[in-house]
Amino acid sequence: MKANIIKYFIFSGFLIFLIACSTKRNSFLSRNSHALSTKYNILYNGGIALDKGIQEVISQNKDNFWEILPVERMQIGEDKILPKENKNANFERAETKATKAIQKHSMNIQGSEKNPQMDESYLLLGKSRYYDQRFLPALEAFNYVLYKYPKSDKIYQVKIWREKTNMRLENDALAVNNLNKLLKEIKFKDQIFADANATLAQAFLNLEEKDSAVAKIKIATEFTKSNEEKARYRYILAQLYEKMGYKDSAYTAYQSVIDMNRKSARQYVIHAHARQASQFDYEKGDTIAFLKKFTDLIADRENRPYLDVLHHQLALFYEKSNNPTIAKKNYNLSLKKKTQDSYLVASNYRNLADLYFIDSKFVMAGKYYDSTLVNLKPRTRELNLIKKKRENLEDVIKYEGIAQQNDSIISLYNMDLNGKNAYFDKYIVKLKKEEEASKKLADKAAIIKENQNRNEGNIDSGDKPSGKSVNSKPPNLGNMPSNGTQSTFYFYNPTTVAFGQKEFIKNWGKRTLQDNWRVASLTKKTTEKEEDNNDKNESDKDSKDSIAIDEKFTPDFYIKQLPTSQTVIDSLSKERNFAYYQLGVIYKEKFKEYQLGIDRFEKLLANNPEQRLVLPSMYNLYKLYEILNKTKAEQIKARIINEYPDSRYAQILTNPNTDIVESSDSPKVVYENIYKQYQNREFKTVLLNTERAIDRFTGDEIVPKFELLKANIVGKLSGLLEYSKALNFVALNYPNSEEGKKAEKLLSVDLPKLEALKLSRANSKNWKILYATKDFEDKNTKLLRKKIDKFIKDRGLSKLSVSLDIYTMTDNFIVIHGINSKDLAQGITSVLKDYKDYKVVETPIIISTENYTIVQIKKNIDDYLAGNLEDNPPPPNWDGTIEKAPVAQQPKPDENNEQQQPNTQENNPLDGKLPARAKEKEFGVPTSIQVEKLGKKG
């Protein structure tokens, strides 16, 4: 009977279990069974995984305190996620749990969900996808909750999460609209109310509506219950005030973060101190209190992770207080503290570079600018500015090095023998100190490395007993391990013992084992004999080495390296003077460092330079003193007029508003003559004459015109790469001239278009035949021209024409034009080669007009001959064909006023075909490579 009752109970329990497990029965037992299992099993474990994942995201998040912080501590990764790929295993686990809860415990009966935990399951699903940065699937989960469970007690949370997701998808305006509606629905001002306002503040920040963001972040700060959030919101509020220019409000908000002390994360407190320091008044502020505050912050052990920020801010204080030495020290201390804030590192390097630049230590400045560029983000305005400054510094480093080196050599040459000896004696003392310091550093590094190797068991002792390994285990004594592992006890390791013996001898010398061994007098007698023997043995070795060592540390070693010829000294002096002139121009034009420019020009004039540099230097000094010292400017002006009354500079200073009659040897007339040669396609002659004119008129205001003309000739004769270098030289060295600005425009706008051109296999309606030649006046070349002319005349091909085109400095082409198909071109070359009246032996090149244009621009005929052509190259990004593309022309300057800047006229960058009359009237430098028919028709 009892057994039957037990069977009935088991059967009934099993039946109840089956009924409870059913997701199709809307019963009290089923609903609560599935709800209980969902909440306390699946969702519980999923929530734990989600919390772990969130903590990982927060710990990995690196806030950029140089910009306004985001409300939420989660960075969007730039790496693309493939389908079914997860970044964080915890979020994957949370999503799996949420999916399991939905699949196994959802009770969707007659279109209505009966399990009250399903809304939380979908919320967990959306959160896990959100933190895994799969925002579209997350948005789908949140929208499902809003659609399916409108009366859920989690509905406000879901709406906030949906708008967070919308913001991640850059739907900020939609998020603002929905959150404003939500705030009207929320009745209780609790944590949800704070979260909604914080999310809305972020949406306003994304839309750059700072006023609205301030109002909402204040509300979020007031009602949030999390101290971490409260500190973050207050810091964001302070940043907003600072961006809006409300310095007092920003200072107060930063102070509210500091006052939270340990309730706030330490990073907010430290950066709040730093931002307050940036608002310090260096003229009226209490510098003593400022220094005490930051000294205490640096001394606080709790702030050690943030020493980079504190030292950087202290360095800024010293830099603005005109104490560059201590500023450099603190910048280096900030760099010494390794940090992941790349912009802070870049700022340290940049500020150090600026300090060294001000001190005229340009080589060091260049190195620090290089380090700055490494740490800045690519494609930023600041990177481009630093990069340009570094490029400008290249010439400064070059010429400063020449000036300093040559100055030193010349001054040493002018010293008597006693002076030279005294100079090199001081140098040798300094050299010995440097060698001793470097030796100590090397010894220290060797000891550190030896210690590291010893700790790793990779070092062998020189004093180990023969036949035994260093790592051999001594007998098992006392507590020595006998399991085969090496003991860590000091005296059981022969390597550490041997190292200790060496260190003892190094510090104390060889001492006898006795009482009071530290007293040196007791061991003196025992060591005297050993020292005498050692001295004798080493004396021979020292005598051999002393010759090499003493030679390096003797003045004669350096004196005999000095030049003795006056011709060499004159050459060095000339090179130094030109370097000083270039430095003066660079400081004046590029960096606006007027005082440095004055110093260099004054040094130049004091060195009795060659005559061609005197007047330009004096005129530049006059211009600089007009800015800094009007009295000295008048003195320089008077000197120019009195000492050089017939010079152009004297005429300009005497009659600045009247026309100056140009002599046949003036820079303007020389430029006009060279430009006429350019118009006549005498490119090789123009290049030589331009280089001579640049050297002759160094310092004149017309030099940029010659440089731009030279750049165009270089482009025509050497191709795009050399053209780019030449334009870059003009843009960097004459940035304020009209020619420098045109060169900069060509580099940034026109040159990329030319570089994008590709050789093509596309059909064409215009073809050319090329015959390569080295010299147009060569006997064989003249004979070839006669044969081509005879062919055209015999065949009556009046549409064909011949031109002599320059290709490079050494190579040229005879070109036959007017051919409308490739087959016709091949027929012409066949007739010229095989027909008995012509018998042309030169190898022809058949090429389309479009490809010939590109060959002339890029100088890539070898690529064409090798068959490196593209089937469908991208078309040029200008209107019309390649040959008719617009070119920028530089009009002729006003002949009646040399100082007048020419106007620019935009034309086709590749069109060189101008009407004859227009060419005669036009004057100026073409501002891009022109591909045209070079030379006269044959």
PDB file of C-alpha atoms in Angstrom, residues 360 362 400 577 579-607 613-614 616-636 639:
ATOM      1  CA  SER A 360      68.726  79.059 -31.552  1.00  0.00           C
ATOM      2  CA  PHE A 362      67.973  74.360 -34.208  1.00  0.00           C
ATOM      3  CA  GLU A 400      73.288  77.610 -38.870  1.00  0.00           C
ATOM      4  CA  ASN A 577      78.596  84.997 -45.224  1.00  0.00           C
ATOM      5  CA  ALA A 579      74.764  81.284 -44.799  1.00  0.00           C
ATOM      6  CA  TYR A 580      74.249  84.377 -42.626  1.00  0.00           C
ATOM      7  CA  TYR A 581      72.405  86.092 -45.449  1.00  0.00           C
ATOM      8  CA  GLN A 582      70.130  83.115 -46.025  1.00  0.00           C
ATOM      9  CA  LEU A 583      69.446  82.871 -42.277  1.00  0.00           C
ATOM     10  CA  GLY A 584      68.492  86.526 -42.130  1.00  0.00           C
ATOM     11  CA  VAL A 585      66.039  86.102 -45.006  1.00  0.00           C
ATOM     12  CA  ILE A 586      64.582  82.899 -43.508  1.00  0.00           C
ATOM     13  CA  TYR A 587      64.027  84.459 -40.073  1.00  0.00           C
ATOM     14  CA  LYS A 588      62.485  87.536 -41.672  1.00  0.00           C
ATOM     15  CA  GLU A 589      60.251  85.878 -44.228  1.00  0.00           C
ATOM     16  CA  LYS A 590      59.379  82.444 -42.853  1.00  0.00           C
ATOM     17  CA  PHE A 591      59.376  82.686 -39.080  1.00  0.00           C
ATOM     18  CA  LYS A 592      58.786  86.432 -38.524  1.00  0.00           C
ATOM     19  CA  GLU A 593      61.649  86.295 -35.999  1.00  0.00           C
ATOM     20  CA  TYR A 594      62.706  89.838 -36.701  1.00  0.00           C
ATOM     21  CA  GLN A 595      65.351  90.167 -33.989  1.00  0.00           C
ATOM     22  CA  LEU A 596      67.055  86.937 -35.077  1.00  0.00           C
ATOM     23  CA  GLY A 597      67.023  88.252 -38.648  1.00  0.00           C
ATOM     24  CA  ILE A 598      68.639  91.513 -37.530  1.00  0.00           C
ATOM     25  CA  ASP A 599      71.341  89.620 -35.621  1.00  0.00           C
ATOM     26  CA  ARG A 600      72.257  87.549 -38.666  1.00  0.00           C
ATOM     27  CA  PHE A 601      72.372  90.535 -41.055  1.00  0.00           C
ATOM     28  CA  GLU A 602      74.454  92.535 -38.575  1.00  0.00           C
ATOM     29  CA  LYS A 603      76.926  89.646 -38.221  1.00  0.00           C
ATOM     30  CA  LEU A 604      77.125  89.390 -41.991  1.00  0.00           C
ATOM     31  CA  LEU A 605      77.928  93.079 -42.453  1.00  0.00           C
ATOM     32  CA  ALA A 606      80.519  92.933 -39.659  1.00  0.00           C
ATOM     33  CA  ASN A 607      82.394  90.172 -41.539  1.00  0.00           C
ATOM     34  CA  LEU A 613      75.539  90.724 -50.358  1.00  0.00           C
ATOM     35  CA  VAL A 614      76.121  94.176 -48.842  1.00  0.00           C
ATOM     36  CA  PRO A 616      70.596  93.400 -50.066  1.00  0.00           C
ATOM     37  CA  SER A 617      71.592  92.898 -46.415  1.00  0.00           C
ATOM     38  CA  MET A 618      71.415  96.616 -45.651  1.00  0.00           C
ATOM     39  CA  TYR A 619      68.054  96.905 -47.379  1.00  0.00           C
ATOM     40  CA  ASN A 620      66.670  93.940 -45.416  1.00  0.00           C
ATOM     41  CA  LEU A 621      68.005  95.501 -42.214  1.00  0.00           C
ATOM     42  CA  TYR A 622      66.180  98.697 -43.119  1.00  0.00           C
ATOM     43  CA  LYS A 623      62.935  96.765 -43.572  1.00  0.00           C
ATOM     44  CA  LEU A 624      63.400  94.942 -40.236  1.00  0.00           C
ATOM     45  CA  TYR A 625      64.276  98.101 -38.315  1.00  0.00           C
ATOM     46  CA  GLU A 626      61.188  99.783 -39.762  1.00  0.00           C
ATOM     47  CA  ILE A 627      59.229  97.243 -37.699  1.00  0.00           C
ATOM     48  CA  LEU A 628      61.345  97.262 -34.505  1.00  0.00           C
ATOM     49  CA  ASN A 629      63.333 100.518 -34.399  1.00  0.00           C
ATOM     50  CA  LYS A 630      62.427 103.504 -36.574  1.00  0.00           C
ATOM     51  CA  THR A 631      65.553 105.448 -35.570  1.00  0.00           C
ATOM     52  CA  LYS A 632      67.940 102.734 -36.727  1.00  0.00           C
ATOM     53  CA  ALA A 633      65.872 102.300 -39.875  1.00  0.00           C
ATOM     54  CA  GLU A 634      66.545 105.945 -40.780  1.00  0.00           C
ATOM     55  CA  GLN A 635      70.254 105.450 -40.095  1.00  0.00           C
ATOM     56  CA  ILE A 636      70.428 102.442 -42.430  1.00  0.00           C
ATOM     57  CA  ARG A 639      73.869 104.880 -45.233  1.00  0.00           C
TER      58      ARG A 639
END
